[in-house]
JSON list of C-alpha atoms in Angstrom, two decimals:
[
{"chain": "A", "resi": 84, "resn": "UNK", "atom": "CA", "xyz": [-15.74, 14.67, -12.84]},
{"chain": "A", "resi": 85, "resn": "UNK", "atom": "CA", "xyz": [-13.85, 11.98, -10.36]},
{"chain": "A", "resi": 86, "resn": "UNK", "atom": "CA", "xyz": [-12.73, 8.66, -11.67]},
{"chain": "A", "resi": 87, "resn": "UNK", "atom": "CA", "xyz": [-10.82, 5.81, -9.98]},
{"chain": "A", "resi": 88, "resn": "UNK", "atom": "CA", "xyz": [-8.94, 3.22, -11.62]},
{"chain": "A", "resi": 89, "resn": "UNK", "atom": "CA", "xyz": [-7.55, -0.11, -10.60]},
{"chain": "A", "resi": 90, "resn": "UNK", "atom": "CA", "xyz": [-5.31, -2.64, -12.38]},
{"chain": "A", "resi": 91, "resn": "UNK", "atom": "CA", "xyz": [-5.01, -5.27, -13.04]},
{"chain": "A", "resi": 92, "resn": "UNK", "atom": "CA", "xyz": [-8.65, -6.34, -13.53]},
{"chain": "A", "resi": 93, "resn": "UNK", "atom": "CA", "xyz": [-7.98, -9.87, -12.84]},
{"chain": "A", "resi": 94, "resn": "UNK", "atom": "CA", "xyz": [-4.92, -11.77, -11.56]},
{"chain": "A", "resi": 95, "resn": "UNK", "atom": "CA", "xyz": [-3.93, -15.42, -11.05]},
{"chain": "A", "resi": 96, "resn": "UNK", "atom": "CA", "xyz": [-0.88, -15.96, -8.66]},
{"chain": "A", "resi": 97, "resn": "UNK", "atom": "CA", "xyz": [0.75, -18.86, -7.17]},
{"chain": "A", "resi": 98, "resn": "UNK", "atom": "CA", "xyz": [0.94, -19.06, -3.42]},
{"chain": "A", "resi": 99, "resn": "UNK", "atom": "CA", "xyz": [4.15, -17.51, -2.04]},
{"chain": "A", "resi": 100, "resn": "UNK", "atom": "CA", "xyz": [4.46, -15.17, -5.10]},
{"chain": "A", "resi": 101, "resn": "UNK", "atom": "CA", "xyz": [4.48, -11.35, -4.42]},
{"chain": "A", "resi": 102, "resn": "UNK", "atom": "CA", "xyz": [1.52, -8.94, -5.11]},
{"chain": "A", "resi": 103, "resn": "UNK", "atom": "CA", "xyz": [1.10, -5.23, -6.26]},
{"chain": "A", "resi": 104, "resn": "UNK", "atom": "CA", "xyz": [-2.20, -3.74, -6.96]},
{"chain": "A", "resi": 105, "resn": "UNK", "atom": "CA", "xyz": [-2.61, -0.19, -7.95]},
{"chain": "A", "resi": 106, "resn": "UNK", "atom": "CA", "xyz": [-5.31, 2.28, -7.52]},
{"chain": "A", "resi": 107, "resn": "UNK", "atom": "CA", "xyz": [-5.41, 5.83, -8.91]},
{"chain": "A", "resi": 108, "resn": "UNK", "atom": "CA", "xyz": [-8.03, 8.71, -8.60]},
{"chain": "A", "resi": 109, "resn": "UNK", "atom": "CA", "xyz": [-8.21, 11.48, -11.17]},
{"chain": "A", "resi": 110, "resn": "UNK", "atom": "CA", "xyz": [-10.48, 14.74, -10.52]},
{"chain": "A", "resi": 111, "resn": "UNK", "atom": "CA", "xyz": [-9.94, 15.40, -6.96]},
{"chain": "A", "resi": 112, "resn": "UNK", "atom": "CA", "xyz": [-7.26, 16.30, -4.65]},
{"chain": "A", "resi": 113, "resn": "UNK", "atom": "CA", "xyz": [-6.63, 15.01, -1.01]},
{"chain": "A", "resi": 114, "resn": "UNK", "atom": "CA", "xyz": [-8.93, 12.20, -1.00]},
{"chain": "A", "resi": 115, "resn": "UNK", "atom": "CA", "xyz": [-9.28, 9.71, 1.56]},
{"chain": "A", "resi": 116, "resn": "UNK", "atom": "CA", "xyz": [-8.39, 6.29, 0.12]},
{"chain": "A", "resi": 117, "resn": "UNK", "atom": "CA", "xyz": [-9.36, 2.91, 1.14]},
{"chain": "A", "resi": 118, "resn": "UNK", "atom": "CA", "xyz": [-8.52, -0.92, 0.15]},
{"chain": "A", "resi": 119, "resn": "UNK", "atom": "CA", "xyz": [-11.31, -3.37, 0.72]},
{"chain": "A", "resi": 120, "resn": "UNK", "atom": "CA", "xyz": [-11.63, -7.13, 0.11]},
{"chain": "A", "resi": 121, "resn": "UNK", "atom": "CA", "xyz": [-14.81, -9.09, -0.71]},
{"chain": "A", "resi": 122, "resn": "UNK", "atom": "CA", "xyz": [-14.33, -12.84, -0.32]},
{"chain": "A", "resi": 123, "resn": "UNK", "atom": "CA", "xyz": [-16.87, -15.31, -1.90]},
{"chain": "A", "resi": 124, "resn": "UNK", "atom": "CA", "xyz": [-20.00, -15.20, 0.18]},
{"chain": "A", "resi": 125, "resn": "UNK", "atom": "CA", "xyz": [-18.70, -12.49, 2.61]},
{"chain": "A", "resi": 126, "resn": "UNK", "atom": "CA", "xyz": [-19.07, -8.81, 3.10]},
{"chain": "A", "resi": 127, "resn": "UNK", "atom": "CA", "xyz": [-16.75, -6.11, 2.31]},
{"chain": "A", "resi": 128, "resn": "UNK", "atom": "CA", "xyz": [-13.74, -6.07, 4.68]},
{"chain": "A", "resi": 129, "resn": "UNK", "atom": "CA", "xyz": [-11.76, -2.73, 5.18]},
{"chain": "A", "resi": 130, "resn": "UNK", "atom": "CA", "xyz": [-7.99, -3.58, 4.91]},
{"chain": "A", "resi": 131, "resn": "UNK", "atom": "CA", "xyz": [-6.25, -0.23, 4.89]},
{"chain": "A", "resi": 132, "resn": "UNK", "atom": "CA", "xyz": [-7.14, 3.50, 4.82]},
{"chain": "A", "resi": 133, "resn": "UNK", "atom": "CA", "xyz": [-5.25, 6.62, 4.15]},
{"chain": "A", "resi": 134, "resn": "UNK", "atom": "CA", "xyz": [-5.91, 10.22, 5.04]},
{"chain": "A", "resi": 135, "resn": "UNK", "atom": "CA", "xyz": [-2.63, 11.44, 3.13]},
{"chain": "A", "resi": 136, "resn": "UNK", "atom": "CA", "xyz": [0.59, 10.76, 1.56]},
{"chain": "A", "resi": 137, "resn": "UNK", "atom": "CA", "xyz": [2.49, 8.20, 3.63]},
{"chain": "A", "resi": 138, "resn": "UNK", "atom": "CA", "xyz": [-0.32, 7.84, 6.07]},
{"chain": "A", "resi": 139, "resn": "UNK", "atom": "CA", "xyz": [-1.68, 4.27, 6.37]},
{"chain": "A", "resi": 140, "resn": "UNK", "atom": "CA", "xyz": [-3.94, 2.69, 8.86]},
{"chain": "A", "resi": 141, "resn": "UNK", "atom": "CA", "xyz": [-4.29, -0.87, 8.89]},
{"chain": "A", "resi": 142, "resn": "UNK", "atom": "CA", "xyz": [-7.60, -2.45, 10.05]},
{"chain": "A", "resi": 143, "resn": "UNK", "atom": "CA", "xyz": [-6.84, -6.04, 9.72]},
{"chain": "A", "resi": 144, "resn": "UNK", "atom": "CA", "xyz": [-3.45, -7.54, 10.79]},
{"chain": "A", "resi": 145, "resn": "UNK", "atom": "CA", "xyz": [-2.31, -9.95, 7.94]},
{"chain": "A", "resi": 146, "resn": "UNK", "atom": "CA", "xyz": [0.38, -10.45, 5.27]},
{"chain": "A", "resi": 147, "resn": "UNK", "atom": "CA", "xyz": [-0.83, -7.53, 3.18]},
{"chain": "A", "resi": 148, "resn": "UNK", "atom": "CA", "xyz": [0.56, -4.07, 3.28]},
{"chain": "A", "resi": 149, "resn": "UNK", "atom": "CA", "xyz": [-0.45, -0.66, 1.58]},
{"chain": "A", "resi": 150, "resn": "UNK", "atom": "CA", "xyz": [1.54, 2.74, 0.47]},
{"chain": "A", "resi": 151, "resn": "UNK", "atom": "CA", "xyz": [0.51, 5.76, -0.81]},
{"chain": "A", "resi": 152, "resn": "UNK", "atom": "CA", "xyz": [3.46, 7.39, -2.63]},
{"chain": "A", "resi": 153, "resn": "UNK", "atom": "CA", "xyz": [1.42, 9.95, -4.37]},
{"chain": "A", "resi": 154, "resn": "UNK", "atom": "CA", "xyz": [-1.60, 11.86, -3.21]},
{"chain": "A", "resi": 155, "resn": "UNK", "atom": "CA", "xyz": [-3.87, 10.17, -5.73]},
{"chain": "A", "resi": 156, "resn": "UNK", "atom": "CA", "xyz": [-2.16, 6.70, -5.80]},
{"chain": "A", "resi": 157, "resn": "UNK", "atom": "CA", "xyz": [-2.80, 3.85, -3.45]},
{"chain": "A", "resi": 158, "resn": "UNK", "atom": "CA", "xyz": [-0.93, 0.61, -3.55]},
{"chain": "A", "resi": 159, "resn": "UNK", "atom": "CA", "xyz": [-1.62, -2.85, -1.91]},
{"chain": "A", "resi": 160, "resn": "UNK", "atom": "CA", "xyz": [1.06, -5.36, -1.73]},
{"chain": "A", "resi": 161, "resn": "UNK", "atom": "CA", "xyz": [2.14, -8.58, -0.36]},
{"chain": "A", "resi": 162, "resn": "UNK", "atom": "CA", "xyz": [5.55, -10.32, -0.11]},
{"chain": "A", "resi": 163, "resn": "UNK", "atom": "CA", "xyz": [4.16, -13.91, -0.13]},
{"chain": "A", "resi": 164, "resn": "UNK", "atom": "CA", "xyz": [0.49, -14.67, -1.11]},
{"chain": "A", "resi": 165, "resn": "UNK", "atom": "CA", "xyz": [-1.55, -17.19, 0.62]},
{"chain": "A", "resi": 166, "resn": "UNK", "atom": "CA", "xyz": [-4.46, -19.03, -0.58]},
{"chain": "A", "resi": 167, "resn": "UNK", "atom": "CA", "xyz": [-6.77, -17.01, 1.78]},
{"chain": "A", "resi": 168, "resn": "UNK", "atom": "CA", "xyz": [-5.78, -13.92, -0.17]},
{"chain": "A", "resi": 169, "resn": "UNK", "atom": "CA", "xyz": [-8.04, -14.71, -3.02]},
{"chain": "A", "resi": 170, "resn": "UNK", "atom": "CA", "xyz": [-10.80, -12.31, -3.27]},
{"chain": "A", "resi": 171, "resn": "UNK", "atom": "CA", "xyz": [-12.06, -9.37, -5.02]},
{"chain": "A", "resi": 172, "resn": "UNK", "atom": "CA", "xyz": [-10.07, -6.28, -4.07]},
{"chain": "A", "resi": 173, "resn": "UNK", "atom": "CA", "xyz": [-11.71, -2.83, -4.14]},
{"chain": "A", "resi": 174, "resn": "UNK", "atom": "CA", "xyz": [-10.08, 0.57, -3.93]},
{"chain": "A", "resi": 175, "resn": "UNK", "atom": "CA", "xyz": [-12.32, 3.44, -2.68]},
{"chain": "A", "resi": 176, "resn": "UNK", "atom": "CA", "xyz": [-11.93, 7.17, -2.14]},
{"chain": "A", "resi": 177, "resn": "UNK", "atom": "CA", "xyz": [-14.05, 9.79, -0.39]},
{"chain": "A", "resi": 178, "resn": "UNK", "atom": "CA", "xyz": [-13.67, 13.59, -0.35]},
{"chain": "A", "resi": 179, "resn": "UNK", "atom": "CA", "xyz": [-11.48, 14.69, 2.71]},
{"chain": "A", "resi": 180, "resn": "UNK", "atom": "CA", "xyz": [-13.79, 17.27, 4.09]},
{"chain": "A", "resi": 181, "resn": "UNK", "atom": "CA", "xyz": [-17.07, 15.57, 3.06]},
{"chain": "A", "resi": 182, "resn": "UNK", "atom": "CA", "xyz": [-19.75, 15.47, 5.74]},
{"chain": "A", "resi": 183, "resn": "UNK", "atom": "CA", "xyz": [-21.72, 12.52, 4.16]},
{"chain": "A", "resi": 184, "resn": "UNK", "atom": "CA", "xyz": [-18.70, 9.82, 4.31]},
{"chain": "A", "resi": 185, "resn": "UNK", "atom": "CA", "xyz": [-19.98, 8.53, 0.98]},
{"chain": "A", "resi": 186, "resn": "UNK", "atom": "CA", "xyz": [-17.13, 6.37, -0.75]},
{"chain": "A", "resi": 187, "resn": "UNK", "atom": "CA", "xyz": [-16.81, 5.68, -4.25]},
{"chain": "A", "resi": 188, "resn": "UNK", "atom": "CA", "xyz": [-15.42, 2.57, -5.46]},
{"chain": "A", "resi": 189, "resn": "UNK", "atom": "CA", "xyz": [-13.03, 1.51, -8.53]},
{"chain": "A", "resi": 190, "resn": "UNK", "atom": "CA", "xyz": [-13.99, -1.50, -10.65]},
{"chain": "A", "resi": 191, "resn": "UNK", "atom": "CA", "xyz": [-11.85, -3.80, -8.41]},
{"chain": "A", "resi": 192, "resn": "UNK", "atom": "CA", "xyz": [-9.21, -6.62, -9.07]},
{"chain": "A", "resi": 193, "resn": "UNK", "atom": "CA", "xyz": [-10.15, -10.11, -8.93]},
{"chain": "A", "resi": 194, "resn": "UNK", "atom": "CA", "xyz": [-7.17, -12.07, -7.34]},
{"chain": "A", "resi": 195, "resn": "UNK", "atom": "CA", "xyz": [-7.07, -15.78, -7.60]},
{"chain": "A", "resi": 196, "resn": "UNK", "atom": "CA", "xyz": [-4.28, -17.60, -5.41]},
{"chain": "A", "resi": 197, "resn": "UNK", "atom": "CA", "xyz": [-3.60, -21.10, -6.68]},
{"chain": "B", "resi": 185, "resn": "UNK", "atom": "CA", "xyz": [-24.77, -9.38, 17.29]},
{"chain": "B", "resi": 186, "resn": "UNK", "atom": "CA", "xyz": [-23.40, -8.61, 13.92]},
{"chain": "B", "resi": 187, "resn": "UNK", "atom": "CA", "xyz": [-22.61, -4.89, 13.18]},
{"chain": "B", "resi": 188, "resn": "UNK", "atom": "CA", "xyz": [-24.95, -4.75, 10.30]},
{"chain": "B", "resi": 189, "resn": "UNK", "atom": "CA", "xyz": [-27.23, -7.54, 9.39]},
{"chain": "B", "resi": 190, "resn": "UNK", "atom": "CA", "xyz": [-29.29, -8.10, 6.24]},
{"chain": "B", "resi": 191, "resn": "UNK", "atom": "CA", "xyz": [-31.52, -10.88, 4.99]},
{"chain": "B", "resi": 192, "resn": "UNK", "atom": "CA", "xyz": [-29.20, -12.44, 2.30]},
{"chain": "B", "resi": 193, "resn": "UNK", "atom": "CA", "xyz": [-32.14, -13.57, 0.12]},
{"chain": "B", "resi": 194, "resn": "UNK", "atom": "CA", "xyz": [-32.49, -14.12, -2.66]},
{"chain": "B", "resi": 195, "resn": "UNK", "atom": "CA", "xyz": [-35.55, -12.29, -3.20]},
{"chain": "B", "resi": 196, "resn": "UNK", "atom": "CA", "xyz": [-37.33, -13.49, -6.46]},
{"chain": "B", "resi": 197, "resn": "UNK", "atom": "CA", "xyz": [-40.15, -11.02, -7.37]},
{"chain": "B", "resi": 198, "resn": "UNK", "atom": "CA", "xyz": [-42.00, -10.39, -10.74]},
{"chain": "B", "resi": 199, "resn": "UNK", "atom": "CA", "xyz": [-41.69, -7.28, -12.51]},
{"chain": "B", "resi": 200, "resn": "UNK", "atom": "CA", "xyz": [-43.90, -4.66, -11.39]},
{"chain": "B", "resi": 201, "resn": "UNK", "atom": "CA", "xyz": [-43.87, -6.13, -7.93]},
{"chain": "B", "resi": 202, "resn": "UNK", "atom": "CA", "xyz": [-42.92, -3.89, -4.79]},
{"chain": "B", "resi": 203, "resn": "UNK", "atom": "CA", "xyz": [-40.03, -5.24, -2.55]},
{"chain": "B", "resi": 204, "resn": "UNK", "atom": "CA", "xyz": [-38.66, -4.17, 0.75]},
{"chain": "B", "resi": 205, "resn": "UNK", "atom": "CA", "xyz": [-35.45, -4.91, 2.59]},
{"chain": "B", "resi": 206, "resn": "UNK", "atom": "CA", "xyz": [-34.49, -4.40, 6.02]},
{"chain": "B", "resi": 207, "resn": "UNK", "atom": "CA", "xyz": [-31.11, -3.87, 7.87]},
{"chain": "B", "resi": 208, "resn": "UNK", "atom": "CA", "xyz": [-30.49, -3.91, 11.37]},
{"chain": "B", "resi": 209, "resn": "UNK", "atom": "CA", "xyz": [-27.22, -2.29, 12.98]},
{"chain": "B", "resi": 210, "resn": "UNK", "atom": "CA", "xyz": [-25.89, -2.89, 16.50]},
{"chain": "B", "resi": 211, "resn": "UNK", "atom": "CA", "xyz": [-24.07, 0.43, 17.26]},
{"chain": "B", "resi": 212, "resn": "UNK", "atom": "CA", "xyz": [-26.61, 2.94, 18.47]},
{"chain": "B", "resi": 213, "resn": "UNK", "atom": "CA", "xyz": [-23.97, 5.86, 17.97]},
{"chain": "B", "resi": 214, "resn": "UNK", "atom": "CA", "xyz": [-24.10, 5.24, 14.12]},
{"chain": "B", "resi": 215, "resn": "UNK", "atom": "CA", "xyz": [-24.27, 8.56, 12.20]},
{"chain": "B", "resi": 216, "resn": "UNK", "atom": "CA", "xyz": [-24.44, 7.85, 8.60]},
{"chain": "B", "resi": 217, "resn": "UNK", "atom": "CA", "xyz": [-26.61, 5.33, 6.57]},
{"chain": "B", "resi": 218, "resn": "UNK", "atom": "CA", "xyz": [-26.41, 4.26, 2.96]},
{"chain": "B", "resi": 219, "resn": "UNK", "atom": "CA", "xyz": [-27.83, 1.55, 0.45]},
{"chain": "B", "resi": 220, "resn": "UNK", "atom": "CA", "xyz": [-25.25, 0.51, -2.05]},
{"chain": "B", "resi": 221, "resn": "UNK", "atom": "CA", "xyz": [-25.89, -1.58, -5.21]},
{"chain": "B", "resi": 222, "resn": "UNK", "atom": "CA", "xyz": [-23.77, -4.12, -6.40]},
{"chain": "B", "resi": 223, "resn": "UNK", "atom": "CA", "xyz": [-24.17, -6.11, -9.66]},
{"chain": "B", "resi": 224, "resn": "UNK", "atom": "CA", "xyz": [-22.63, -9.49, -10.30]},
{"chain": "B", "resi": 225, "resn": "UNK", "atom": "CA", "xyz": [-18.94, -9.34, -10.20]},
{"chain": "B", "resi": 226, "resn": "UNK", "atom": "CA", "xyz": [-18.81, -5.54, -10.17]},
{"chain": "B", "resi": 227, "resn": "UNK", "atom": "CA", "xyz": [-18.02, -2.92, -7.76]},
{"chain": "B", "resi": 228, "resn": "UNK", "atom": "CA", "xyz": [-20.65, -1.58, -5.24]},
{"chain": "B", "resi": 229, "resn": "UNK", "atom": "CA", "xyz": [-22.17, 1.69, -6.41]},
{"chain": "B", "resi": 230, "resn": "UNK", "atom": "CA", "xyz": [-23.99, 4.23, -4.04]},
{"chain": "B", "resi": 231, "resn": "UNK", "atom": "CA", "xyz": [-27.71, 3.81, -4.62]},
{"chain": "B", "resi": 232, "resn": "UNK", "atom": "CA", "xyz": [-28.88, 6.52, -1.97]},
{"chain": "B", "resi": 233, "resn": "UNK", "atom": "CA", "xyz": [-28.09, 8.00, 1.43]},
{"chain": "B", "resi": 234, "resn": "UNK", "atom": "CA", "xyz": [-30.68, 7.44, 4.14]},
{"chain": "B", "resi": 235, "resn": "UNK", "atom": "CA", "xyz": [-31.77, 10.42, 6.02]},
{"chain": "B", "resi": 236, "resn": "UNK", "atom": "CA", "xyz": [-33.48, 10.50, 9.39]},
{"chain": "B", "resi": 237, "resn": "UNK", "atom": "CA", "xyz": [-36.81, 11.76, 7.96]},
{"chain": "B", "resi": 238, "resn": "UNK", "atom": "CA", "xyz": [-36.78, 9.25, 5.22]},
{"chain": "B", "resi": 239, "resn": "UNK", "atom": "CA", "xyz": [-36.08, 10.06, 1.51]},
{"chain": "B", "resi": 240, "resn": "UNK", "atom": "CA", "xyz": [-37.17, 8.99, -1.87]},
{"chain": "B", "resi": 241, "resn": "UNK", "atom": "CA", "xyz": [-35.56, 8.77, -5.24]},
{"chain": "B", "resi": 242, "resn": "UNK", "atom": "CA", "xyz": [-37.85, 7.69, -8.07]},
{"chain": "B", "resi": 243, "resn": "UNK", "atom": "CA", "xyz": [-38.97, 4.32, -7.32]},
{"chain": "B", "resi": 244, "resn": "UNK", "atom": "CA", "xyz": [-36.65, 4.01, -4.26]},
{"chain": "B", "resi": 245, "resn": "UNK", "atom": "CA", "xyz": [-37.71, 4.86, -0.73]},
{"chain": "B", "resi": 246, "resn": "UNK", "atom": "CA", "xyz": [-35.17, 4.71, 2.20]},
{"chain": "B", "resi": 247, "resn": "UNK", "atom": "CA", "xyz": [-36.17, 5.01, 5.76]},
{"chain": "B", "resi": 248, "resn": "UNK", "atom": "CA", "xyz": [-34.22, 5.02, 9.26]},
{"chain": "B", "resi": 249, "resn": "UNK", "atom": "CA", "xyz": [-35.61, 4.03, 12.44]},
{"chain": "B", "resi": 250, "resn": "UNK", "atom": "CA", "xyz": [-32.98, 4.87, 15.11]},
{"chain": "B", "resi": 251, "resn": "UNK", "atom": "CA", "xyz": [-35.08, 3.59, 18.10]},
{"chain": "B", "resi": 252, "resn": "UNK", "atom": "CA", "xyz": [-35.19, 0.16, 16.66]},
{"chain": "B", "resi": 253, "resn": "UNK", "atom": "CA", "xyz": [-31.96, 0.48, 14.79]},
{"chain": "B", "resi": 254, "resn": "UNK", "atom": "CA", "xyz": [-32.84, -0.52, 11.32]},
{"chain": "B", "resi": 255, "resn": "UNK", "atom": "CA", "xyz": [-32.99, 1.05, 7.94]},
{"chain": "B", "resi": 256, "resn": "UNK", "atom": "CA", "xyz": [-35.16, -0.25, 5.13]},
{"chain": "B", "resi": 257, "resn": "UNK", "atom": "CA", "xyz": [-35.39, 0.02, 1.25]},
{"chain": "B", "resi": 258, "resn": "UNK", "atom": "CA", "xyz": [-38.53, -0.05, -0.72]},
{"chain": "B", "resi": 259, "resn": "UNK", "atom": "CA", "xyz": [-38.37, -0.67, -4.44]},
{"chain": "B", "resi": 260, "resn": "UNK", "atom": "CA", "xyz": [-41.69, -0.04, -6.27]},
{"chain": "B", "resi": 261, "resn": "UNK", "atom": "CA", "xyz": [-42.42, -1.03, -9.75]},
{"chain": "B", "resi": 262, "resn": "UNK", "atom": "CA", "xyz": [-39.56, -3.48, -9.76]},
{"chain": "B", "resi": 263, "resn": "UNK", "atom": "CA", "xyz": [-37.70, -3.63, -13.16]},
{"chain": "B", "resi": 264, "resn": "UNK", "atom": "CA", "xyz": [-35.53, -6.50, -14.67]},
{"chain": "B", "resi": 265, "resn": "UNK", "atom": "CA", "xyz": [-32.55, -3.91, -14.22]},
{"chain": "B", "resi": 266, "resn": "UNK", "atom": "CA", "xyz": [-33.03, -3.85, -10.39]},
{"chain": "B", "resi": 267, "resn": "UNK", "atom": "CA", "xyz": [-31.71, -7.35, -10.29]},
{"chain": "B", "resi": 268, "resn": "UNK", "atom": "CA", "xyz": [-28.54, -6.90, -7.94]},
{"chain": "B", "resi": 269, "resn": "UNK", "atom": "CA", "xyz": [-27.31, -7.29, -4.39]},
{"chain": "B", "resi": 270, "resn": "UNK", "atom": "CA", "xyz": [-28.21, -4.40, -2.23]},
{"chain": "B", "resi": 271, "resn": "UNK", "atom": "CA", "xyz": [-25.78, -3.58, 0.60]},
{"chain": "B", "resi": 272, "resn": "UNK", "atom": "CA", "xyz": [-26.69, -1.79, 3.86]},
{"chain": "B", "resi": 273, "resn": "UNK", "atom": "CA", "xyz": [-23.93, 0.39, 4.92]},
{"chain": "B", "resi": 274, "resn": "UNK", "atom": "CA", "xyz": [-23.30, 2.31, 8.20]},
{"chain": "B", "resi": 275, "resn": "UNK", "atom": "CA", "xyz": [-20.71, 4.59, 9.71]},
{"chain": "B", "resi": 276, "resn": "UNK", "atom": "CA", "xyz": [-20.02, 3.70, 13.45]},
{"chain": "B", "resi": 277, "resn": "UNK", "atom": "CA", "xyz": [-19.64, 7.48, 14.56]},
{"chain": "B", "resi": 278, "resn": "UNK", "atom": "CA", "xyz": [-18.81, 10.78, 13.72]},
{"chain": "B", "resi": 279, "resn": "UNK", "atom": "CA", "xyz": [-15.43, 12.36, 13.97]},
{"chain": "B", "resi": 280, "resn": "UNK", "atom": "CA", "xyz": [-12.28, 10.47, 13.25]},
{"chain": "B", "resi": 281, "resn": "UNK", "atom": "CA", "xyz": [-13.97, 7.12, 12.74]},
{"chain": "B", "resi": 282, "resn": "UNK", "atom": "CA", "xyz": [-16.69, 8.33, 10.47]},
{"chain": "B", "resi": 283, "resn": "UNK", "atom": "CA", "xyz": [-15.04, 7.15, 7.28]},
{"chain": "B", "resi": 284, "resn": "UNK", "atom": "CA", "xyz": [-14.88, 3.60, 8.27]},
{"chain": "B", "resi": 285, "resn": "UNK", "atom": "CA", "xyz": [-17.87, 2.31, 6.50]},
{"chain": "B", "resi": 286, "resn": "UNK", "atom": "CA", "xyz": [-19.45, -1.22, 7.83]},
{"chain": "B", "resi": 287, "resn": "UNK", "atom": "CA", "xyz": [-21.02, -3.07, 5.18]},
{"chain": "B", "resi": 288, "resn": "UNK", "atom": "CA", "xyz": [-23.66, -5.60, 5.46]},
{"chain": "B", "resi": 289, "resn": "UNK", "atom": "CA", "xyz": [-23.32, -8.80, 3.36]},
{"chain": "B", "resi": 290, "resn": "UNK", "atom": "CA", "xyz": [-26.01, -7.67, 1.18]},
{"chain": "B", "resi": 291, "resn": "UNK", "atom": "CA", "xyz": [-29.41, -8.83, -0.11]},
{"chain": "B", "resi": 292, "resn": "UNK", "atom": "CA", "xyz": [-29.77, -10.30, -3.31]},
{"chain": "B", "resi": 293, "resn": "UNK", "atom": "CA", "xyz": [-32.82, -9.39, -5.59]},
{"chain": "B", "resi": 294, "resn": "UNK", "atom": "CA", "xyz": [-33.82, -11.09, -8.74]},
{"chain": "B", "resi": 295, "resn": "UNK", "atom": "CA", "xyz": [-36.58, -9.71, -10.79]},
{"chain": "B", "resi": 296, "resn": "UNK", "atom": "CA", "xyz": [-38.28, -12.24, -12.99]},
{"chain": "B", "resi": 297, "resn": "UNK", "atom": "CA", "xyz": [-40.09, -11.32, -16.26]}
]
């Protein structure tokens, strides 16, 4: 069966510090991968998605970036965090050739920027 | 008009009650529809897909009305464990954009003993 991991689970960072969140998927190959953010009182916002190694599409211009160095690894980064970057960051995967578009989420990273 | 709209609730219902949530979407070309469940401070989990003919999974029934552009979720015989936020999810179109799910903000359900 497929599993998706994210770490760290929680993170408290000062404004201006760098960020690196990691997501890995097991039990599948060539998945589509996604990064979402859920801010307090708001819906899930798609930040990035990737259909393959080195292929990243950005949905929202911001100070965040994403990379996919390996097939089942997805990394979210920032050089300088803003207060507005606080939120619940969720990684998700979907089967590349799925016809249902269903996405499966990791446990998330709760980020607080102070 | 927002892409996906849901009544935020909260819906407070007694155990055993039947409760229904509606969700409207703005893009008439939307192809796929889902209900996800999100427990407090947890990740969303797929509850069920929504098919054109309507579908049922135990106590849960989902329906789609393409003409009016809404989907619904009916929960019968509510359990305490049903307490969660229910997210309506829509894919905008088929093809290249089909993996870009659009989420509603969710409807919060509290089932009371």
